[in-house]
């Protein structure tokens, strides 16, 4: 049929392990039909069918991902997913109400969401792994909820501690008294502003560490049948990715700033802005702003492509599941180009190209991923209990994705 | 009919497979040519639903699994055994049904955006207590004061005249506390805003553009219309529905999500706000006729705003003066696309309505 089958038999007859490429066999036309039926039935059933649509979509993508002649299987139960979705809609509605009518309570809601985050990570990972199958063996995630809180305690605690320290230091500094003097009527508003700035400043140095801890937590607690996963990356690997991304971002922003200054200077916009009368000046400026926004978006896609490709690579290349190894060689530029062209395609087609976009994304990712099985015979299936889909759906609606 | 299908057989509870040929017998049993597995009746196995061209799996009672890609043959055998094949797959394969689905989705989406979302949102808005409106934009004026507005330069006497006029125009028997405040518009220029709590903000530039006092009154009525019809609240609810709808349809498109959702939302939102403008125009028009103001003032004022709003403060006098003689000289140069995104599309249609009622 294809080279996948040949490879498979090669692997099982020879003792020498061979790196096998992932293949994605889906095609856009076929998936378009599945997608459009899903969309129609979801609309007609007022969203209820979306649970079945999800299972069908996942089954399509899992089933078309083939390595060593065997495909993956998704075994999620639509009814469980529906229950999870119903709960998620309620939570979403609560957040919406809070956001629009009780903005004062947002901070509390934010805290509650943070506290629930480890729970959602465990619940959603458990559901996804339990329902992922390859070669008649299920994946499994055996972390207890408490483990997640323990694992996240240090990085989150560090962020809280740093924020507090910085805030105290700021309060005692001359800057605070200076600001107090300037902004007498709105001290409260300002201090809230300052608090968020400090929070972000304090969080940034720990984001790579948080990402590392999250992925290590997931991989260390996952199993493929009887084979336990272990994560071999160290935190520094993640810091290297983010540091390079940081340097890249600021380098590009600096270049863009210089280009903007040169363009504005050559148009003489600066002078006209000062006199403030010329209509053409305002229009040229508007056009320039639009152009800058477009360029920024384009650059943003490539930065995102860089970051996502490196994070996936560093994660996959450090996963060991018993005798199984993964190898990922995603390229930042290729991924950025995919993000950019995908977005343009979706915009121009009013969403009709969504299936094509998802297919080519899956195809690219599969083509850059390899798999090595040193010994398949040693892996045995393990009985496991059923999982509810609540965490999975909560994670979906709030866009929690740990990227595995 | 007896069917022979090659595939992978996972016999043990391990990840190891071996090539096998499954025999689907005429009498509805499945067995294998090379193993000692007893023939199993169809009723005892689980055959996975067909999804595109992906390999199907047949799970046996003892946990063994057979994986095969020959979907058509298996379907034919299932039909032979009196089972139905997946209706989803048949739906997905039928070109006419796909075509109908496509048209149906387009029509439903249009209907939802055009009638469904407005109807449901307005229904919800009606059920919410009046106090809710005020909370939506609490702090909006402060934010605008911080970023855009500067203190008014209008004389106290002028302010008082307009304020008295405004109080006479505002509806009396209502829970809303109507009041008017003045600001210098900054880069926004000549404009007026209605906040949901009943505060109407008027910029100095707008006041300066009014030649006749009734012109300003007509715009104040328009803004009061926004408050009376609870446009801010309805807008918020409509936008939330829109966001949820786009999310549902487009689904999880990683990374591109926000931008993809933003563009159609912006287009529909500006359509919604045009609808609200029309509703406020209706209100202003009816009230003007009730209290005996000439609707033509609104039309005149709108035209002048359209022509002069972009200009800086120092050219205002010329702009107001030139009004009488060159009415045809509209500021078409200010870019057509901006008007589509503008919240006050002072277009010919709106102006014509007020002229006709003259």
Short mmCIF file of N, CA, C and O in Angstrom, two decimals, chain A residues 214-332:
data_model
loop_
_atom_site.label_atom_id
_atom_site.label_comp_id
_atom_site.label_asym_id
_atom_site.label_seq_id
_atom_site.Cartn_x
_atom_site.Cartn_y
_atom_site.Cartn_z
N UNK A 214 5.34 22.31 34.08
CA UNK A 214 4.08 21.75 33.58
C UNK A 214 4.33 20.54 32.69
O UNK A 214 3.70 19.50 32.84
N UNK A 215 5.27 20.68 31.75
CA UNK A 215 5.54 19.60 30.82
C UNK A 215 6.19 18.41 31.51
O UNK A 215 5.89 17.26 31.22
N UNK A 216 7.08 18.72 32.44
CA UNK A 216 7.72 17.62 33.17
C UNK A 216 6.66 16.86 33.97
O UNK A 216 6.65 15.63 34.02
N UNK A 217 5.75 17.63 34.56
CA UNK A 217 4.68 17.01 35.35
C UNK A 217 3.84 16.07 34.48
O UNK A 217 3.56 14.93 34.87
N UNK A 218 3.46 16.55 33.31
CA UNK A 218 2.62 15.74 32.44
C UNK A 218 3.37 14.50 31.96
O UNK A 218 2.86 13.38 32.05
N UNK A 219 4.60 14.70 31.46
CA UNK A 219 5.34 13.56 30.89
C UNK A 219 5.69 12.54 31.97
O UNK A 219 5.58 11.34 31.76
N UNK A 220 6.11 13.04 33.13
CA UNK A 220 6.52 12.12 34.18
C UNK A 220 5.37 11.25 34.70
O UNK A 220 5.61 10.20 35.29
N UNK A 221 4.15 11.73 34.51
CA UNK A 221 3.01 10.96 35.01
C UNK A 221 2.26 10.23 33.91
O UNK A 221 1.21 9.66 34.15
N UNK A 222 2.78 10.30 32.68
CA UNK A 222 2.06 9.59 31.61
C UNK A 222 2.63 8.19 31.41
O UNK A 222 3.78 7.90 31.77
N UNK A 223 1.79 7.34 30.89
CA UNK A 223 2.21 5.97 30.60
C UNK A 223 1.65 5.58 29.26
O UNK A 223 0.59 6.03 28.86
N UNK A 224 2.39 4.73 28.59
CA UNK A 224 1.83 4.05 27.42
C UNK A 224 1.74 2.59 27.81
O UNK A 224 2.76 1.90 27.87
N UNK A 225 0.55 2.15 28.14
CA UNK A 225 0.41 0.82 28.69
C UNK A 225 1.22 0.70 29.97
O UNK A 225 1.07 1.51 30.88
N UNK A 226 2.13 -0.26 30.00
CA UNK A 226 2.94 -0.45 31.19
C UNK A 226 4.21 0.40 31.17
O UNK A 226 4.96 0.41 32.14
N UNK A 227 4.46 1.11 30.06
CA UNK A 227 5.70 1.87 29.95
C UNK A 227 5.52 3.27 30.51
O UNK A 227 4.68 4.02 30.04
N UNK A 228 6.31 3.63 31.54
CA UNK A 228 6.17 4.95 32.14
C UNK A 228 6.94 6.00 31.35
O UNK A 228 8.01 5.72 30.79
N UNK A 229 6.40 7.21 31.33
CA UNK A 229 7.08 8.30 30.65
C UNK A 229 8.06 8.98 31.58
O UNK A 229 7.85 9.00 32.79
N UNK A 230 9.16 9.50 31.01
CA UNK A 230 10.02 10.33 31.84
C UNK A 230 10.55 11.48 30.99
O UNK A 230 10.76 11.34 29.79
N UNK A 231 10.72 12.59 31.64
CA UNK A 231 11.09 13.83 30.95
C UNK A 231 12.55 14.13 31.24
O UNK A 231 12.95 14.20 32.40
N UNK A 232 13.34 14.29 30.19
CA UNK A 232 14.77 14.41 30.40
C UNK A 232 15.29 15.82 30.20
O UNK A 232 16.49 16.05 30.34
N UNK A 233 14.41 16.76 29.87
CA UNK A 233 14.87 18.14 29.69
C UNK A 233 15.14 18.78 31.04
O UNK A 233 14.66 18.32 32.07
N UNK A 234 15.93 19.84 31.03
CA UNK A 234 16.10 20.61 32.27
C UNK A 234 15.53 22.01 32.04
O UNK A 234 15.26 22.40 30.91
N UNK A 235 15.37 22.74 33.12
CA UNK A 235 14.73 24.05 33.03
C UNK A 235 15.50 24.98 32.09
O UNK A 235 14.92 25.78 31.37
N UNK A 236 16.83 24.85 32.10
CA UNK A 236 17.66 25.72 31.27
C UNK A 236 17.32 25.59 29.78
O UNK A 236 17.38 26.56 29.04
N UNK A 237 16.95 24.37 29.35
CA UNK A 237 16.55 24.18 27.95
C UNK A 237 15.41 25.12 27.58
O UNK A 237 15.37 25.68 26.49
N UNK A 238 14.46 25.26 28.52
CA UNK A 238 13.32 26.12 28.26
C UNK A 238 13.71 27.58 28.33
O UNK A 238 13.23 28.40 27.54
N UNK A 239 14.62 27.93 29.27
CA UNK A 239 15.08 29.32 29.35
C UNK A 239 15.79 29.74 28.07
O UNK A 239 15.65 30.85 27.60
N UNK A 240 16.56 28.80 27.49
CA UNK A 240 17.28 29.13 26.25
C UNK A 240 16.30 29.51 25.15
O UNK A 240 16.50 30.48 24.43
N UNK A 241 15.20 28.71 25.03
CA UNK A 241 14.20 29.00 24.00
C UNK A 241 13.61 30.38 24.21
O UNK A 241 13.53 31.20 23.28
N UNK A 242 13.18 30.68 25.44
CA UNK A 242 12.53 31.96 25.70
C UNK A 242 13.49 33.13 25.57
O UNK A 242 13.12 34.19 25.07
N UNK A 243 14.74 32.93 26.01
CA UNK A 243 15.71 34.02 25.91
C UNK A 243 15.95 34.38 24.45
O UNK A 243 15.97 35.55 24.09
N UNK A 244 16.09 33.36 23.61
CA UNK A 244 16.30 33.63 22.19
C UNK A 244 15.08 34.33 21.60
O UNK A 244 15.22 35.26 20.81
N UNK A 245 13.90 33.88 22.00
CA UNK A 245 12.68 34.51 21.53
C UNK A 245 12.60 35.96 21.97
O UNK A 245 12.21 36.84 21.21
N UNK A 246 13.03 36.21 23.20
CA UNK A 246 13.05 37.56 23.77
C UNK A 246 13.96 38.47 22.96
O UNK A 246 13.57 39.56 22.54
N UNK A 247 15.17 37.99 22.72
CA UNK A 247 16.14 38.77 21.95
C UNK A 247 15.61 39.04 20.55
O UNK A 247 15.67 40.15 20.03
N UNK A 248 15.04 38.01 19.95
CA UNK A 248 14.48 38.12 18.60
C UNK A 248 13.37 39.17 18.56
O UNK A 248 13.33 40.03 17.67
N UNK A 249 12.47 39.11 19.56
CA UNK A 249 11.35 40.05 19.61
C UNK A 249 11.86 41.49 19.69
O UNK A 249 11.43 42.35 18.93
N UNK A 250 12.80 41.72 20.62
CA UNK A 250 13.25 43.09 20.80
C UNK A 250 14.07 43.56 19.61
O UNK A 250 13.96 44.72 19.21
N UNK A 251 14.85 42.67 19.02
CA UNK A 251 15.59 43.03 17.82
C UNK A 251 14.66 43.48 16.72
O UNK A 251 14.84 44.53 16.10
N UNK A 252 13.58 42.69 16.50
CA UNK A 252 12.64 43.01 15.43
C UNK A 252 11.89 44.31 15.74
O UNK A 252 11.68 45.13 14.85
N UNK A 253 11.51 44.50 17.02
CA UNK A 253 10.80 45.72 17.38
C UNK A 253 11.68 46.93 17.16
O UNK A 253 11.23 47.97 16.69
N UNK A 254 12.96 46.78 17.49
CA UNK A 254 13.92 47.87 17.31
C UNK A 254 14.03 48.21 15.82
O UNK A 254 13.93 49.37 15.44
N UNK A 255 14.17 47.18 14.97
CA UNK A 255 14.27 47.39 13.53
C UNK A 255 13.02 48.10 13.01
O UNK A 255 13.10 49.06 12.25
N UNK A 256 11.84 47.61 13.44
CA UNK A 256 10.58 48.20 12.98
C UNK A 256 10.50 49.66 13.40
O UNK A 256 10.06 50.51 12.63
N UNK A 257 10.95 49.94 14.63
CA UNK A 257 10.92 51.31 15.13
C UNK A 257 11.77 52.22 14.26
O UNK A 257 11.36 53.33 13.90
N UNK A 258 12.96 51.72 13.88
CA UNK A 258 13.85 52.53 13.05
C UNK A 258 13.23 52.76 11.68
O UNK A 258 13.21 53.88 11.17
N UNK A 259 12.64 51.70 11.12
CA UNK A 259 12.00 51.84 9.81
C UNK A 259 10.88 52.87 9.89
O UNK A 259 10.76 53.76 9.03
N UNK A 260 10.08 52.80 10.95
CA UNK A 260 8.97 53.73 11.12
C UNK A 260 9.48 55.16 11.19
O UNK A 260 8.95 56.06 10.55
N UNK A 261 10.56 55.34 11.98
CA UNK A 261 11.12 56.68 12.14
C UNK A 261 11.60 57.21 10.79
O UNK A 261 11.35 58.38 10.44
N UNK A 262 12.27 56.34 10.01
CA UNK A 262 12.79 56.78 8.71
C UNK A 262 11.64 57.16 7.78
O UNK A 262 11.64 58.21 7.16
N UNK A 263 10.60 56.30 7.75
CA UNK A 263 9.47 56.57 6.85
C UNK A 263 8.78 57.87 7.25
O UNK A 263 8.47 58.71 6.42
N UNK A 264 8.55 58.03 8.56
CA UNK A 264 7.88 59.24 9.03
C UNK A 264 8.71 60.47 8.71
O UNK A 264 8.18 61.50 8.29
N UNK A 265 10.02 60.34 8.90
CA UNK A 265 10.89 61.46 8.63
C UNK A 265 10.86 61.84 7.16
O UNK A 265 10.73 63.01 6.80
N UNK A 266 10.90 60.84 6.28
CA UNK A 266 10.96 61.12 4.86
C UNK A 266 9.65 61.71 4.36
O UNK A 266 9.60 62.46 3.40
N UNK A 267 8.53 61.38 5.02
CA UNK A 267 7.25 61.96 4.63
C UNK A 267 7.06 63.33 5.25
O UNK A 267 6.09 64.02 4.95
N UNK A 268 7.96 63.70 6.17
CA UNK A 268 7.80 64.97 6.86
C UNK A 268 6.61 64.99 7.77
O UNK A 268 6.01 66.02 8.03
N UNK A 269 6.21 63.81 8.24
CA UNK A 269 5.02 63.73 9.07
C UNK A 269 5.20 64.44 10.39
O UNK A 269 4.29 65.04 10.92
N UNK A 270 6.40 64.35 10.92
CA UNK A 270 6.66 64.95 12.21
C UNK A 270 6.30 66.43 12.22
O UNK A 270 5.61 66.91 13.12
N UNK A 271 6.70 67.16 11.16
CA UNK A 271 6.43 68.59 11.10
C UNK A 271 4.94 68.86 11.05
O UNK A 271 4.40 69.70 11.74
N UNK A 272 4.25 68.07 10.18
CA UNK A 272 2.83 68.32 10.01
C UNK A 272 2.06 68.04 11.28
O UNK A 272 1.07 68.70 11.58
N UNK A 273 2.52 66.99 12.01
CA UNK A 273 1.85 66.68 13.26
C UNK A 273 1.91 67.87 14.20
O UNK A 273 0.97 68.16 14.93
N UNK A 274 3.05 68.57 14.16
CA UNK A 274 3.22 69.69 15.08
C UNK A 274 2.27 70.82 14.74
O UNK A 274 1.63 71.40 15.61
N UNK A 275 2.18 71.16 13.45
CA UNK A 275 1.25 72.22 13.09
C UNK A 275 -0.19 71.75 13.22
O UNK A 275 -1.08 72.51 13.52
N UNK A 276 -0.40 70.46 12.99
CA UNK A 276 -1.70 69.86 13.32
C UNK A 276 -2.83 70.25 12.39
O UNK A 276 -3.99 70.19 12.76
N UNK A 277 -2.55 70.71 11.16
CA UNK A 277 -3.65 71.12 10.28
C UNK A 277 -3.80 70.22 9.07
O UNK A 277 -4.90 69.94 8.64
N UNK A 278 -2.67 69.76 8.53
CA UNK A 278 -2.72 69.12 7.21
C UNK A 278 -3.52 67.81 7.25
O UNK A 278 -3.20 66.90 7.98
N UNK A 279 -4.55 67.80 6.45
CA UNK A 279 -5.42 66.64 6.37
C UNK A 279 -4.68 65.44 5.77
O UNK A 279 -4.82 64.32 6.21
N UNK A 280 -3.85 65.72 4.74
CA UNK A 280 -3.12 64.63 4.09
C UNK A 280 -2.20 63.95 5.09
O UNK A 280 -2.01 62.75 5.06
N UNK A 281 -1.64 64.75 5.97
CA UNK A 281 -0.73 64.22 6.98
C UNK A 281 -1.44 63.19 7.84
O UNK A 281 -0.93 62.09 8.05
N UNK A 282 -2.66 63.54 8.26
CA UNK A 282 -3.43 62.64 9.11
C UNK A 282 -3.72 61.34 8.37
O UNK A 282 -3.59 60.24 8.91
N UNK A 283 -4.07 61.48 7.09
CA UNK A 283 -4.41 60.29 6.31
C UNK A 283 -3.20 59.41 6.07
O UNK A 283 -3.29 58.18 6.18
N UNK A 284 -2.09 60.04 5.76
CA UNK A 284 -0.86 59.26 5.54
C UNK A 284 -0.48 58.54 6.82
O UNK A 284 -0.09 57.38 6.80
N UNK A 285 -0.68 59.22 7.94
CA UNK A 285 -0.36 58.62 9.23
C UNK A 285 -1.26 57.42 9.49
O UNK A 285 -0.79 56.36 9.93
N UNK A 286 -2.56 57.58 9.16
CA UNK A 286 -3.50 56.48 9.35
C UNK A 286 -3.07 55.27 8.53
O UNK A 286 -3.07 54.14 9.01
N UNK A 287 -2.71 55.53 7.26
CA UNK A 287 -2.27 54.45 6.38
C UNK A 287 -1.03 53.77 6.95
O UNK A 287 -0.91 52.55 6.93
N UNK A 288 -0.13 54.60 7.49
CA UNK A 288 1.11 54.08 8.05
C UNK A 288 0.82 53.19 9.26
O UNK A 288 1.41 52.12 9.42
N UNK A 289 -0.14 53.65 10.09
CA UNK A 289 -0.49 52.87 11.27
C UNK A 289 -1.06 51.52 10.85
O UNK A 289 -0.70 50.47 11.39
N UNK A 290 -1.95 51.54 9.84
CA UNK A 290 -2.52 50.29 9.34
C UNK A 290 -1.41 49.37 8.84
O UNK A 290 -1.36 48.18 9.17
N UNK A 291 -0.48 49.94 8.06
CA UNK A 291 0.63 49.15 7.52
C UNK A 291 1.45 48.55 8.65
O UNK A 291 1.83 47.38 8.62
N UNK A 292 1.67 49.35 9.69
CA UNK A 292 2.47 48.86 10.82
C UNK A 292 1.76 47.71 11.53
O UNK A 292 2.39 46.72 11.91
N UNK A 293 0.44 47.86 11.69
CA UNK A 293 -0.32 46.79 12.36
C UNK A 293 -0.20 45.49 11.57
O UNK A 293 0.04 44.42 12.12
N UNK A 294 -0.32 45.62 10.23
CA UNK A 294 -0.22 44.43 9.38
C UNK A 294 1.16 43.79 9.53
O UNK A 294 1.29 42.58 9.72
N UNK A 295 2.20 44.63 9.48
CA UNK A 295 3.57 44.11 9.60
C UNK A 295 3.77 43.46 10.97
O UNK A 295 4.35 42.38 11.08
N UNK A 296 3.24 44.13 12.01
CA UNK A 296 3.39 43.58 13.36
C UNK A 296 2.75 42.21 13.47
O UNK A 296 3.29 41.30 14.08
N UNK A 297 1.55 42.08 12.87
CA UNK A 297 0.89 40.78 12.88
C UNK A 297 1.75 39.74 12.18
O UNK A 297 1.94 38.63 12.68
N UNK A 298 2.27 40.10 11.01
CA UNK A 298 3.11 39.18 10.26
C UNK A 298 4.31 38.75 11.08
O UNK A 298 4.60 37.55 11.23
N UNK A 299 4.99 39.72 11.68
CA UNK A 299 6.16 39.42 12.49
C UNK A 299 5.75 38.55 13.68
O UNK A 299 6.44 37.60 14.04
N UNK A 300 4.59 38.88 14.25
CA UNK A 300 4.09 38.13 15.40
C UNK A 300 3.92 36.66 15.08
O UNK A 300 4.27 35.79 15.89
N UNK A 301 3.41 36.36 13.87
CA UNK A 301 3.22 34.95 13.48
C UNK A 301 4.55 34.22 13.45
O UNK A 301 4.65 33.06 13.87
N UNK A 302 5.59 34.90 12.95
CA UNK A 302 6.89 34.23 12.87
C UNK A 302 7.50 34.03 14.25
O UNK A 302 8.13 33.01 14.52
N UNK A 303 7.30 35.04 15.13
CA UNK A 303 7.81 34.89 16.49
C UNK A 303 7.11 33.72 17.18
O UNK A 303 7.74 32.90 17.85
N UNK A 304 5.79 33.66 16.97
CA UNK A 304 5.01 32.57 17.55
C UNK A 304 5.46 31.23 16.96
O UNK A 304 5.58 30.24 17.68
N UNK A 305 5.73 31.25 15.66
CA UNK A 305 6.21 30.05 15.00
C UNK A 305 7.53 29.60 15.60
O UNK A 305 7.72 28.41 15.90
N UNK A 306 8.42 30.56 15.83
CA UNK A 306 9.70 30.22 16.44
C UNK A 306 9.48 29.58 17.81
O UNK A 306 9.98 28.49 18.10
N UNK A 307 8.70 30.28 18.64
CA UNK A 307 8.51 29.85 20.02
C UNK A 307 7.85 28.48 20.08
O UNK A 307 8.33 27.56 20.76
N UNK A 308 6.75 28.31 19.34
CA UNK A 308 6.02 27.04 19.38
C UNK A 308 6.86 25.89 18.85
O UNK A 308 6.83 24.79 19.40
N UNK A 309 7.61 26.14 17.75
CA UNK A 309 8.40 25.05 17.17
C UNK A 309 9.48 24.61 18.15
O UNK A 309 9.66 23.42 18.39
N UNK A 310 10.16 25.59 18.76
CA UNK A 310 11.24 25.23 19.68
C UNK A 310 10.71 24.55 20.94
O UNK A 310 11.32 23.63 21.46
N UNK A 311 9.57 25.03 21.42
CA UNK A 311 9.01 24.42 22.63
C UNK A 311 8.60 22.98 22.35
O UNK A 311 8.85 22.09 23.16
N UNK A 312 7.96 22.76 21.19
CA UNK A 312 7.57 21.40 20.84
C UNK A 312 8.80 20.52 20.70
O UNK A 312 8.85 19.40 21.21
N UNK A 313 9.81 21.03 19.99
CA UNK A 313 11.03 20.24 19.78
C UNK A 313 11.68 19.86 21.10
O UNK A 313 12.01 18.70 21.35
N UNK A 314 11.85 20.86 21.97
CA UNK A 314 12.57 20.60 23.21
C UNK A 314 11.75 19.65 24.09
O UNK A 314 12.31 18.84 24.84
N UNK A 315 10.45 19.70 23.97
CA UNK A 315 9.61 18.79 24.76
C UNK A 315 9.68 17.37 24.19
O UNK A 315 10.02 16.42 24.89
N UNK A 316 9.36 17.25 22.89
CA UNK A 316 9.31 15.92 22.28
C UNK A 316 10.65 15.21 22.34
O UNK A 316 10.72 14.01 22.58
N UNK A 317 11.73 15.96 22.11
CA UNK A 317 13.03 15.32 22.05
C UNK A 317 13.52 14.86 23.42
O UNK A 317 14.56 14.22 23.52
N UNK A 318 12.78 15.21 24.45
CA UNK A 318 13.18 14.80 25.79
C UNK A 318 12.18 13.86 26.44
O UNK A 318 12.20 13.66 27.63
N UNK A 319 11.28 13.34 25.61
CA UNK A 319 10.30 12.39 26.13
C UNK A 319 10.81 10.97 25.92
O UNK A 319 11.26 10.62 24.83
N UNK A 320 10.75 10.19 26.97
CA UNK A 320 11.09 8.78 26.84
C UNK A 320 9.96 8.00 27.50
O UNK A 320 9.66 8.22 28.67
N UNK A 321 9.31 7.16 26.72
CA UNK A 321 8.24 6.36 27.32
C UNK A 321 8.69 4.91 27.26
O UNK A 321 8.50 4.24 26.24
N UNK A 322 9.27 4.44 28.33
CA UNK A 322 9.82 3.10 28.32
C UNK A 322 10.80 2.97 27.17
O UNK A 322 11.74 3.77 27.05
N UNK A 323 10.56 2.03 26.24
CA UNK A 323 11.48 1.84 25.12
C UNK A 323 11.17 2.76 23.93
O UNK A 323 11.77 2.61 22.88
N UNK A 324 10.25 3.70 24.10
CA UNK A 324 9.84 4.54 22.97
C UNK A 324 10.46 5.93 23.07
O UNK A 324 10.52 6.52 24.15
N UNK A 325 10.88 6.44 21.91
CA UNK A 325 11.45 7.79 21.86
C UNK A 325 10.76 8.59 20.78
O UNK A 325 10.30 8.04 19.77
N UNK A 326 10.70 9.91 20.99
CA UNK A 326 10.14 10.80 19.97
C UNK A 326 11.23 11.75 19.50
O UNK A 326 12.16 12.07 20.24
N UNK A 327 11.09 12.22 18.28
CA UNK A 327 12.05 13.18 17.75
C UNK A 327 11.29 14.19 16.90
O UNK A 327 10.58 13.81 15.97
N UNK A 328 11.41 15.45 17.25
CA UNK A 328 10.66 16.48 16.53
C UNK A 328 11.62 17.52 15.99
O UNK A 328 12.52 17.98 16.69
N UNK A 329 11.44 17.90 14.73
CA UNK A 329 12.32 18.88 14.09
C UNK A 329 11.51 19.98 13.43
O UNK A 329 11.73 20.32 12.28
N UNK A 330 10.54 20.55 14.15
CA UNK A 330 9.75 21.65 13.60
C UNK A 330 10.66 22.85 13.35
O UNK A 330 11.58 23.10 14.12
N UNK A 331 10.37 23.58 12.27
CA UNK A 331 11.16 24.76 11.95
C UNK A 331 10.32 26.01 12.24
O UNK A 331 9.17 26.09 11.83
N UNK A 332 10.93 26.98 12.90
CA UNK A 332 10.22 28.20 13.25
C UNK A 332 9.69 28.94 12.05
O UNK A 332 8.55 29.39 12.02
#
